[in-house]
């Protein structure tokens, strides 16, 4: 989405006039650097009002009808209040020049989002990764939400059940498995998944294996659902802060837009009916058709489950607006205590599944089981047409039958799954308590969390200025001087600067100790600077 | 309530191609328990060389058990979701691809992007090369599922390049021009030509001349060429396989513009017979395409467990050499069996040297030179002869009467049964006059096939498709 920048009301008028002229220009008149996004420019006029963002100076060229549009992510705009001149210049980026060899708009767009700090930190880590023995001064990766705390349980299972990773002696099941590309998925695997999902929810919701559609990861599941629920140009409402990857997953190839539901620390970033309404109205004012709400529960990056009352309110909202609800429950097995997670499935069950055809659940084994490499995602929909269509579309993203076989064996083993779920929860909880305690000792507060592989840390007292720039400056210090890669809230579209997501389950306890020591040192240094 | 994509029929599953499958699913042939069932000849799978793979697996339990030299590599693999792919796997794949092309071309791992099957690779490539509403030219007949793979979510159109039996369905410059003009008239911007070489459903490799015509055309129109070479490992006879990259290189086009507009799609589903493992790939010299496609592959990564297993298998050069040689030998034998069986029934095939199927000429069995008659014949063969074969119309063939018949997805004995049935059918057809119906002449054995049991079993419930 584009944003046109001008100062003050006066220039806003001029800008609008130029805009109108620009919209009527022939394509051949456009400067070669300008990508023809004029359809989207129509939204500009309303854009500023919606976000109360106003406008900044933009040098107007003597070729007065040529403007250099700036590609700005919608959610970044809330930060634009009070930008300095230099910051404005930094932010102005000329759109990618259309390469000589015609590629698609999708291919050359930046919507994959990989130029954000979320990914830049990874680069710094890759260049100087911490290692307990060989590189103790390296960067510790705390920006990667992986679960490495329960691998021993998985390894033990594999040792004791070689039939899961082979196909039996002399590989008799191999042929059938190698040929199996039915997009319904291995029945035994779907059954095992349904059971596993039920177990995670303490049996408080039932899942029908025939409503499970398999995809290569939740990344694929989210994109697929978006293709099914929305047309290009439509919008999905997503509460902030949210997982940065959604910008790519929901928008890139689908052409669908995200309109944020702003949440803030005043109520622990919970979604409110007012925020839902405001987001919906914002979308309407931009002439965007809202097709649904997507929530992540437990939340990434907050590391907290959504309360029952909030889920009820969200369900009520989507019902009134007659739109869809996607509940990404990828962290459902990573709640520290089994009773604290309430799935949307439970809410539906309590309502006797009335109006449930608008609800769809996304799940994956990447977080709870720590198997992101195996690419196992699922869509569970209460809507028959969605199930059928999703199944057909899953042809583009099927799970390797070899992997389905392995996991069908593993997840059908009730003894294994019960023990795994319980132990994994316990291990995560311990890790969480360790990091919270360590941060508290350093004088840092976190949002009260009860799930996930990370905590939502509040470093706003440390900001030089309470802006996105201030946050990024602090993030750079933490990355380059303290040598910890953590995720700045702005990359998660948080509207309040100073929050950071810090992962704790993708490293050993020793490494976490080292990280906490470094943080402690940083805080000590800051304190002594002040006194 | 749902998107336009969800409500339209671009998934293509209402076509006859998939209807045949449904009927087959309800009454599948089995040598022992259901000898009167329908024989599936519409599924381009390669089941001829599994024993070779199985033997390798038996000797390499570590690769299956996620171990390396006895040590578990489970954790690293479980966490590995880098969209650049397992380096060892890509290294082996480029060597394997080169080997298939007689090592006449070399491939770089950095120009290879992995995807969950060629289905995913093709779609991803289209997302990179074309905008919604743009068009691709595809020579007919073509693989039915391209309608879904290339158009459904991308919003891109397919404009067919008409090929005819008058010259063995070869692609000509005239046909390409004519298709291009047609696209212009429809106000469609042509972004590229997509060929399948070796061809599905023809079972032939493209000649150097054809490839040159295509390249010249792509240069002239400044468009892309996508060469889907999924069947490149199934070439079993002369004149052998020439990849588009080889043809372009032989014309010294490496430092010209068109070199970055040539892209190859490949997969392990056909020659290695592993469609369930979802291993597809895109090869391109275009950095921007590689960069975008790599990011897009997040939506369809190959399971690291599978990448590990197959990188070990392909690393065994003795295995791959033996496999390639033996597999080609078996395919050739099987094809000859089908061709001679059909010949005995008075049915000719297009002369082919690759693929897992024959392109069969049944025009003489049509009651009229129409697609209605082709459908009629297809249904007869499905319900009365008990063979599920693919009608040319489902492949967008412009001439009625051609059928794709697969031969590598069944045992030798099953193929013999199929041959016998075809022979009987052809005899009956010629007895009662060409193309006329023949109910009265059926033996009591055949009458069983007509029992209402079958008719009752036929319901319209949804069933899956997916095959080449």
Short mmCIF file of N, CA, C and O in Angstrom, two decimals, chain A residues 365-482:
data_model
loop_
_atom_site.label_atom_id
_atom_site.label_comp_id
_atom_site.label_asym_id
_atom_site.label_seq_id
_atom_site.Cartn_x
_atom_site.Cartn_y
_atom_site.Cartn_z
N UNK A 365 2.81 -28.92 13.74
CA UNK A 365 3.64 -29.61 14.72
C UNK A 365 4.99 -28.91 14.90
O UNK A 365 5.87 -29.42 15.58
N UNK A 366 5.13 -27.74 14.29
CA UNK A 366 6.43 -27.06 14.30
C UNK A 366 6.81 -26.52 15.67
O UNK A 366 7.98 -26.41 15.99
N UNK A 367 5.80 -26.14 16.45
CA UNK A 367 6.10 -25.52 17.73
C UNK A 367 5.99 -26.50 18.89
O UNK A 367 6.91 -26.64 19.69
N UNK A 368 4.85 -27.18 18.98
CA UNK A 368 4.66 -28.10 20.09
C UNK A 368 5.61 -29.28 20.03
O UNK A 368 6.16 -29.71 21.04
N UNK A 369 5.80 -29.82 18.84
CA UNK A 369 6.67 -30.97 18.71
C UNK A 369 8.09 -30.60 18.27
O UNK A 369 8.96 -31.45 18.19
N UNK A 370 8.29 -29.32 17.98
CA UNK A 370 9.64 -28.90 17.58
C UNK A 370 10.11 -29.49 16.27
O UNK A 370 11.29 -29.76 16.09
N UNK A 371 9.18 -29.64 15.32
CA UNK A 371 9.53 -30.26 14.04
C UNK A 371 9.26 -29.36 12.84
O UNK A 371 8.62 -29.76 11.89
N UNK A 372 9.78 -28.13 12.86
CA UNK A 372 9.49 -27.24 11.73
C UNK A 372 10.01 -27.77 10.41
O UNK A 372 9.45 -27.49 9.36
N UNK A 373 11.08 -28.55 10.46
CA UNK A 373 11.67 -29.06 9.21
C UNK A 373 10.80 -30.08 8.49
O UNK A 373 10.95 -30.29 7.29
N UNK A 374 9.89 -30.70 9.22
CA UNK A 374 9.09 -31.76 8.61
C UNK A 374 7.88 -31.23 7.86
O UNK A 374 7.22 -31.98 7.15
N UNK A 375 7.59 -29.95 8.05
CA UNK A 375 6.51 -29.30 7.31
C UNK A 375 5.16 -29.98 7.51
O UNK A 375 4.61 -30.63 6.60
N UNK A 376 4.66 -29.84 8.71
CA UNK A 376 3.37 -30.46 9.01
C UNK A 376 2.40 -29.41 9.54
O UNK A 376 2.54 -28.92 10.66
N UNK A 377 1.45 -29.04 8.70
CA UNK A 377 0.44 -28.08 9.12
C UNK A 377 -0.94 -28.64 8.85
O UNK A 377 -1.09 -29.58 8.07
N UNK A 378 -1.93 -28.08 9.51
CA UNK A 378 -3.30 -28.54 9.23
C UNK A 378 -4.26 -27.36 9.27
O UNK A 378 -4.04 -26.37 9.95
N UNK A 379 -5.34 -27.54 8.53
CA UNK A 379 -6.48 -26.63 8.61
C UNK A 379 -7.63 -27.49 9.11
O UNK A 379 -7.86 -28.59 8.59
N UNK A 380 -8.31 -27.00 10.13
CA UNK A 380 -9.50 -27.70 10.60
C UNK A 380 -10.65 -26.74 10.39
O UNK A 380 -10.69 -25.67 11.00
N UNK A 381 -11.57 -27.09 9.54
CA UNK A 381 -12.68 -26.16 9.29
C UNK A 381 -14.02 -26.79 9.58
O UNK A 381 -14.24 -27.97 9.30
N UNK A 382 -14.91 -25.96 10.10
CA UNK A 382 -16.27 -26.41 10.38
C UNK A 382 -17.17 -26.17 9.18
O UNK A 382 -18.38 -26.37 9.23
N UNK A 383 -16.55 -25.72 8.09
CA UNK A 383 -17.28 -25.39 6.88
C UNK A 383 -16.95 -26.40 5.79
O UNK A 383 -15.81 -26.49 5.35
N UNK A 384 -17.96 -27.16 5.35
CA UNK A 384 -17.73 -28.23 4.38
C UNK A 384 -17.08 -27.75 3.09
O UNK A 384 -16.19 -28.39 2.55
N UNK A 385 -17.57 -26.61 2.58
CA UNK A 385 -17.04 -26.11 1.31
C UNK A 385 -15.57 -25.73 1.48
O UNK A 385 -14.75 -25.94 0.61
N UNK A 386 -15.26 -25.15 2.63
CA UNK A 386 -13.87 -24.78 2.89
C UNK A 386 -13.01 -26.04 2.96
O UNK A 386 -11.91 -26.08 2.39
N UNK A 387 -13.49 -27.06 3.63
CA UNK A 387 -12.73 -28.31 3.72
C UNK A 387 -12.46 -28.87 2.33
O UNK A 387 -11.33 -29.21 1.99
N UNK A 388 -13.50 -28.97 1.52
CA UNK A 388 -13.34 -29.52 0.17
C UNK A 388 -12.37 -28.71 -0.67
O UNK A 388 -11.48 -29.26 -1.33
N UNK A 389 -12.56 -27.40 -0.65
CA UNK A 389 -11.69 -26.54 -1.46
C UNK A 389 -10.26 -26.55 -0.94
O UNK A 389 -9.31 -26.61 -1.72
N UNK A 390 -10.12 -26.51 0.38
CA UNK A 390 -8.78 -26.51 0.97
C UNK A 390 -8.05 -27.80 0.62
O UNK A 390 -6.86 -27.80 0.33
N UNK A 391 -8.81 -28.86 0.63
CA UNK A 391 -8.21 -30.15 0.29
C UNK A 391 -7.66 -30.14 -1.13
O UNK A 391 -6.55 -30.58 -1.39
N UNK A 392 -8.44 -29.63 -2.04
CA UNK A 392 -8.00 -29.57 -3.44
C UNK A 392 -6.79 -28.66 -3.57
O UNK A 392 -5.85 -28.97 -4.27
N UNK A 393 -6.83 -27.55 -2.87
CA UNK A 393 -5.72 -26.60 -2.95
C UNK A 393 -4.48 -27.15 -2.29
O UNK A 393 -3.37 -26.71 -2.59
N UNK A 394 -4.65 -28.09 -1.37
CA UNK A 394 -3.48 -28.60 -0.67
C UNK A 394 -2.56 -29.36 -1.62
O UNK A 394 -1.43 -29.68 -1.26
N UNK A 395 -3.04 -29.65 -2.84
CA UNK A 395 -2.18 -30.27 -3.86
C UNK A 395 -0.89 -29.50 -4.04
O UNK A 395 0.12 -30.05 -4.45
N UNK A 396 -0.96 -28.19 -3.78
CA UNK A 396 0.21 -27.35 -3.97
C UNK A 396 1.16 -27.43 -2.79
O UNK A 396 2.25 -26.85 -2.83
N UNK A 397 0.75 -28.12 -1.75
CA UNK A 397 1.54 -28.09 -0.54
C UNK A 397 1.28 -29.33 0.32
O UNK A 397 0.98 -29.22 1.51
N UNK A 398 1.46 -30.50 -0.29
CA UNK A 398 1.20 -31.74 0.43
C UNK A 398 2.36 -32.07 1.37
O UNK A 398 3.50 -31.67 1.14
N UNK A 399 2.04 -32.82 2.39
CA UNK A 399 3.08 -33.28 3.33
C UNK A 399 3.68 -34.57 2.78
O UNK A 399 2.96 -35.46 2.33
N UNK A 400 4.99 -34.67 2.82
CA UNK A 400 5.66 -35.88 2.36
C UNK A 400 5.02 -37.10 3.01
O UNK A 400 4.86 -37.14 4.24
N UNK A 401 4.69 -38.09 2.20
CA UNK A 401 4.04 -39.29 2.75
C UNK A 401 4.97 -40.02 3.72
O UNK A 401 4.51 -40.68 4.65
N UNK A 402 6.28 -39.88 3.48
CA UNK A 402 7.25 -40.50 4.39
C UNK A 402 7.08 -39.91 5.79
O UNK A 402 7.09 -40.62 6.81
N UNK A 403 6.90 -38.59 5.84
CA UNK A 403 6.74 -37.89 7.11
C UNK A 403 5.38 -38.18 7.73
O UNK A 403 5.27 -38.34 8.95
N UNK A 404 4.35 -38.27 6.89
CA UNK A 404 3.02 -38.60 7.42
C UNK A 404 3.07 -39.96 8.11
O UNK A 404 2.48 -40.14 9.18
N UNK A 405 3.78 -40.87 7.48
CA UNK A 405 3.88 -42.22 8.04
C UNK A 405 4.56 -42.19 9.41
O UNK A 405 4.07 -42.76 10.38
N UNK A 406 5.68 -41.50 9.46
CA UNK A 406 6.44 -41.41 10.72
C UNK A 406 5.57 -40.83 11.82
O UNK A 406 5.47 -41.37 12.93
N UNK A 407 4.90 -39.72 11.53
CA UNK A 407 4.13 -39.05 12.57
C UNK A 407 2.83 -39.76 12.90
O UNK A 407 2.34 -39.66 14.02
N UNK A 408 2.29 -40.49 11.94
CA UNK A 408 1.08 -41.27 12.23
C UNK A 408 1.42 -42.30 13.31
O UNK A 408 0.67 -42.49 14.27
N UNK A 409 2.59 -42.94 13.14
CA UNK A 409 3.01 -43.93 14.15
C UNK A 409 3.18 -43.25 15.50
O UNK A 409 2.65 -43.71 16.52
N UNK A 410 3.91 -42.15 15.49
CA UNK A 410 4.25 -41.49 16.74
C UNK A 410 3.02 -40.97 17.47
O UNK A 410 2.85 -41.19 18.67
N UNK A 411 2.17 -40.28 16.75
CA UNK A 411 1.03 -39.65 17.40
C UNK A 411 -0.11 -40.62 17.69
O UNK A 411 -1.04 -40.29 18.44
N UNK A 412 -0.05 -41.82 17.13
CA UNK A 412 -1.08 -42.80 17.47
C UNK A 412 -0.74 -43.49 18.78
O UNK A 412 -1.57 -44.17 19.37
N UNK A 413 0.51 -43.27 19.23
CA UNK A 413 0.95 -43.91 20.47
C UNK A 413 0.51 -43.05 21.64
O UNK A 413 1.17 -42.08 22.00
N UNK A 414 -0.62 -43.41 22.25
CA UNK A 414 -1.23 -42.57 23.29
C UNK A 414 -0.29 -42.36 24.46
O UNK A 414 -0.25 -41.29 25.05
N UNK A 415 0.42 -43.42 24.78
CA UNK A 415 1.34 -43.32 25.92
C UNK A 415 2.37 -42.24 25.65
O UNK A 415 2.65 -41.39 26.50
N UNK A 416 2.90 -42.28 24.43
CA UNK A 416 3.90 -41.30 24.06
C UNK A 416 3.31 -39.88 24.09
O UNK A 416 3.88 -38.98 24.69
N UNK A 417 2.17 -39.69 23.46
CA UNK A 417 1.63 -38.33 23.34
C UNK A 417 1.25 -37.75 24.70
O UNK A 417 1.51 -36.58 24.98
N UNK A 418 0.65 -38.58 25.54
CA UNK A 418 0.26 -38.04 26.86
C UNK A 418 1.48 -37.60 27.64
O UNK A 418 1.51 -36.49 28.20
N UNK A 419 2.48 -38.45 27.62
CA UNK A 419 3.69 -38.11 28.34
C UNK A 419 4.37 -36.89 27.72
O UNK A 419 4.84 -36.00 28.44
N UNK A 420 4.39 -36.85 26.40
CA UNK A 420 5.04 -35.73 25.72
C UNK A 420 4.37 -34.41 26.08
O UNK A 420 5.04 -33.44 26.46
N UNK A 421 3.07 -34.37 25.94
CA UNK A 421 2.34 -33.12 26.17
C UNK A 421 2.60 -32.61 27.58
O UNK A 421 2.89 -31.43 27.82
N UNK A 422 2.54 -33.56 28.53
CA UNK A 422 2.71 -33.18 29.94
C UNK A 422 4.13 -32.67 30.18
O UNK A 422 4.33 -31.58 30.74
N UNK A 423 5.11 -33.45 29.74
CA UNK A 423 6.50 -33.11 29.99
C UNK A 423 6.92 -31.83 29.28
O UNK A 423 7.62 -30.99 29.85
N UNK A 424 6.46 -31.69 28.05
CA UNK A 424 6.81 -30.51 27.27
C UNK A 424 6.31 -29.24 27.96
O UNK A 424 7.02 -28.25 28.09
N UNK A 425 5.09 -29.31 28.44
CA UNK A 425 4.49 -28.16 29.13
C UNK A 425 5.34 -27.77 30.33
O UNK A 425 5.66 -26.60 30.56
N UNK A 426 5.69 -28.79 31.10
CA UNK A 426 6.45 -28.60 32.32
C UNK A 426 7.82 -27.98 32.01
O UNK A 426 8.23 -27.02 32.67
N UNK A 427 8.49 -28.51 30.98
CA UNK A 427 9.81 -28.00 30.61
C UNK A 427 9.73 -26.55 30.15
O UNK A 427 10.58 -25.73 30.49
N UNK A 428 8.70 -26.23 29.40
CA UNK A 428 8.55 -24.86 28.92
C UNK A 428 8.28 -23.91 30.08
O UNK A 428 8.81 -22.80 30.14
N UNK A 429 7.45 -24.39 31.00
CA UNK A 429 7.11 -23.55 32.14
C UNK A 429 8.37 -23.23 32.94
O UNK A 429 8.60 -22.08 33.32
N UNK A 430 9.19 -24.24 33.13
CA UNK A 430 10.43 -24.03 33.89
C UNK A 430 11.32 -23.01 33.20
O UNK A 430 11.87 -22.11 33.84
N UNK A 431 11.43 -23.16 31.89
CA UNK A 431 12.25 -22.24 31.11
C UNK A 431 11.72 -20.81 31.24
O UNK A 431 12.47 -19.85 31.43
N UNK A 432 10.42 -20.71 31.14
CA UNK A 432 9.77 -19.41 31.22
C UNK A 432 10.06 -18.77 32.57
O UNK A 432 10.45 -17.61 32.67
N UNK A 433 9.93 -19.55 33.63
CA UNK A 433 10.17 -19.00 34.97
C UNK A 433 11.61 -18.56 35.13
O UNK A 433 11.91 -17.54 35.75
N UNK A 434 12.49 -19.34 34.50
CA UNK A 434 13.91 -19.00 34.58
C UNK A 434 14.18 -17.64 33.93
O UNK A 434 14.88 -16.79 34.50
N UNK A 435 13.63 -17.43 32.77
CA UNK A 435 13.91 -16.17 32.08
C UNK A 435 13.22 -14.99 32.77
O UNK A 435 13.81 -13.91 32.91
N UNK A 436 12.02 -15.21 33.24
CA UNK A 436 11.30 -14.13 33.90
C UNK A 436 12.05 -13.68 35.16
O UNK A 436 12.22 -12.49 35.43
N UNK A 437 12.52 -14.69 35.90
CA UNK A 437 13.25 -14.39 37.13
C UNK A 437 14.52 -13.61 36.79
O UNK A 437 14.81 -12.58 37.41
N UNK A 438 15.25 -14.12 35.82
CA UNK A 438 16.48 -13.47 35.40
C UNK A 438 16.25 -12.04 34.96
O UNK A 438 16.99 -11.12 35.32
N UNK A 439 15.18 -11.82 34.20
CA UNK A 439 14.90 -10.47 33.73
C UNK A 439 14.48 -9.58 34.89
O UNK A 439 14.88 -8.41 34.96
N UNK A 440 13.72 -10.16 35.80
CA UNK A 440 13.26 -9.38 36.94
C UNK A 440 14.45 -8.91 37.77
O UNK A 440 14.52 -7.75 38.18
N UNK A 441 15.40 -9.83 37.97
CA UNK A 441 16.60 -9.48 38.71
C UNK A 441 17.35 -8.34 38.05
O UNK A 441 18.07 -7.58 38.70
N UNK A 442 17.21 -8.25 36.75
CA UNK A 442 17.89 -7.18 36.02
C UNK A 442 17.02 -5.92 35.98
O UNK A 442 17.40 -4.92 35.39
N UNK A 443 15.86 -6.00 36.60
CA UNK A 443 14.99 -4.83 36.63
C UNK A 443 14.10 -4.69 35.41
O UNK A 443 13.62 -3.60 35.09
N UNK A 444 13.89 -5.80 34.71
CA UNK A 444 13.06 -5.74 33.50
C UNK A 444 11.75 -6.48 33.73
O UNK A 444 11.74 -7.62 34.19
N UNK A 445 10.66 -5.84 33.33
CA UNK A 445 9.34 -6.46 33.46
C UNK A 445 8.91 -7.07 32.13
O UNK A 445 9.28 -6.59 31.06
N UNK A 446 8.11 -8.12 32.24
CA UNK A 446 7.52 -8.73 31.04
C UNK A 446 6.02 -8.79 31.20
O UNK A 446 5.52 -8.76 32.33
N UNK A 447 5.35 -8.94 30.08
CA UNK A 447 3.91 -9.16 30.13
C UNK A 447 3.69 -10.52 30.79
O UNK A 447 4.45 -11.46 30.54
N UNK A 448 2.66 -10.64 31.64
CA UNK A 448 2.41 -11.92 32.27
C UNK A 448 2.00 -12.94 31.22
O UNK A 448 0.99 -12.79 30.55
N UNK A 449 2.84 -13.97 31.04
CA UNK A 449 2.59 -14.94 29.98
C UNK A 449 2.29 -16.31 30.56
O UNK A 449 2.59 -16.62 31.71
N UNK A 450 1.67 -17.14 29.74
CA UNK A 450 1.37 -18.50 30.19
C UNK A 450 1.50 -19.52 29.07
O UNK A 450 1.03 -20.66 29.19
N UNK A 451 2.15 -19.12 27.97
CA UNK A 451 2.25 -20.04 26.83
C UNK A 451 3.32 -19.58 25.87
O UNK A 451 3.84 -18.47 25.98
N UNK A 452 3.63 -20.44 24.93
CA UNK A 452 4.54 -20.05 23.86
C UNK A 452 6.00 -20.33 24.16
O UNK A 452 6.35 -20.95 25.16
N UNK A 453 6.84 -19.89 23.25
CA UNK A 453 8.26 -20.17 23.35
C UNK A 453 9.04 -18.88 23.57
O UNK A 453 10.24 -18.79 23.29
N UNK A 454 8.37 -17.84 24.07
CA UNK A 454 8.98 -16.52 24.18
C UNK A 454 8.25 -15.71 25.25
O UNK A 454 7.16 -16.08 25.69
N UNK A 455 8.88 -14.61 25.65
CA UNK A 455 8.16 -13.69 26.52
C UNK A 455 8.19 -12.30 25.90
O UNK A 455 9.05 -11.98 25.07
N UNK A 456 7.25 -11.50 26.29
CA UNK A 456 7.05 -10.17 25.73
C UNK A 456 7.59 -9.17 26.73
O UNK A 456 7.00 -8.89 27.77
N UNK A 457 8.78 -8.68 26.42
CA UNK A 457 9.57 -7.91 27.38
C UNK A 457 9.36 -6.42 27.19
O UNK A 457 9.38 -5.91 26.07
N UNK A 458 9.27 -5.69 28.31
CA UNK A 458 9.02 -4.25 28.24
C UNK A 458 10.30 -3.47 28.51
O UNK A 458 10.77 -3.38 29.64
N UNK A 459 10.89 -2.92 27.45
CA UNK A 459 12.11 -2.13 27.63
C UNK A 459 11.84 -0.65 27.39
O UNK A 459 12.78 0.13 27.16
N UNK A 460 10.58 -0.26 27.46
CA UNK A 460 10.27 1.15 27.16
C UNK A 460 10.98 2.13 28.09
O UNK A 460 11.37 3.21 27.65
N UNK A 461 11.22 1.76 29.38
CA UNK A 461 11.97 2.71 30.23
C UNK A 461 13.37 3.00 29.69
O UNK A 461 13.96 4.02 30.02
N UNK A 462 13.89 2.11 28.85
CA UNK A 462 15.25 2.30 28.36
C UNK A 462 15.34 3.11 27.07
O UNK A 462 16.42 3.42 26.61
N UNK A 463 14.21 3.45 26.51
CA UNK A 463 14.24 4.15 25.23
C UNK A 463 14.68 5.60 25.40
O UNK A 463 14.23 6.27 26.32
N UNK A 464 15.54 6.04 24.49
CA UNK A 464 15.93 7.45 24.49
C UNK A 464 14.75 8.32 24.09
O UNK A 464 14.52 9.39 24.62
N UNK A 465 14.03 7.83 23.08
CA UNK A 465 12.79 8.51 22.71
C UNK A 465 11.72 7.45 22.48
O UNK A 465 12.03 6.38 21.96
N UNK A 466 10.52 7.77 22.88
CA UNK A 466 9.46 6.79 22.81
C UNK A 466 8.88 6.70 21.40
O UNK A 466 7.72 7.01 21.15
N UNK A 467 9.75 6.26 20.48
CA UNK A 467 9.33 6.16 19.08
C UNK A 467 9.88 4.87 18.51
O UNK A 467 10.71 4.21 19.13
N UNK A 468 9.43 4.59 17.29
CA UNK A 468 9.94 3.40 16.61
C UNK A 468 11.44 3.51 16.41
O UNK A 468 12.17 2.53 16.56
N UNK A 469 11.89 4.68 16.07
CA UNK A 469 13.33 4.90 15.87
C UNK A 469 14.09 4.63 17.15
O UNK A 469 15.17 4.06 17.15
N UNK A 470 13.50 5.11 18.26
CA UNK A 470 14.13 4.87 19.56
C UNK A 470 14.23 3.39 19.85
O UNK A 470 15.23 2.89 20.37
N UNK A 471 13.15 2.69 19.50
CA UNK A 471 13.14 1.25 19.74
C UNK A 471 14.19 0.56 18.87
O UNK A 471 14.93 -0.31 19.35
N UNK A 472 14.26 0.95 17.60
CA UNK A 472 15.24 0.33 16.71
C UNK A 472 16.67 0.63 17.15
O UNK A 472 17.55 -0.21 17.04
N UNK A 473 16.87 1.85 17.68
CA UNK A 473 18.20 2.21 18.16
C UNK A 473 18.59 1.28 19.32
O UNK A 473 19.72 0.76 19.37
N UNK A 474 17.66 1.09 20.23
CA UNK A 474 17.92 0.19 21.36
C UNK A 474 18.16 -1.23 20.87
O UNK A 474 19.06 -1.94 21.33
N UNK A 475 17.33 -1.65 19.89
CA UNK A 475 17.47 -3.01 19.35
C UNK A 475 18.88 -3.22 18.78
O UNK A 475 19.50 -4.26 18.99
N UNK A 476 19.39 -2.18 18.07
CA UNK A 476 20.72 -2.28 17.48
C UNK A 476 21.78 -2.41 18.55
O UNK A 476 22.73 -3.18 18.42
N UNK A 477 21.61 -1.66 19.63
CA UNK A 477 22.56 -1.75 20.75
C UNK A 477 22.56 -3.16 21.31
O UNK A 477 23.61 -3.77 21.55
N UNK A 478 21.35 -3.71 21.52
CA UNK A 478 21.25 -5.05 22.08
C UNK A 478 21.84 -6.07 21.12
O UNK A 478 22.48 -7.05 21.53
N UNK A 479 21.66 -5.85 19.83
CA UNK A 479 22.19 -6.80 18.85
C UNK A 479 23.70 -6.70 18.77
O UNK A 479 24.41 -7.71 18.84
N UNK A 480 24.21 -5.49 18.61
CA UNK A 480 25.63 -5.32 18.33
C UNK A 480 26.52 -5.27 19.57
O UNK A 480 27.66 -5.71 19.53
N UNK A 481 25.99 -4.71 20.67
CA UNK A 481 26.85 -4.60 21.85
C UNK A 481 26.60 -5.70 22.86
O UNK A 481 27.52 -6.32 23.37
N UNK A 482 25.33 -5.96 23.12
CA UNK A 482 25.03 -7.02 24.09
C UNK A 482 25.09 -8.38 23.37
O UNK A 482 25.25 -9.43 23.99
#
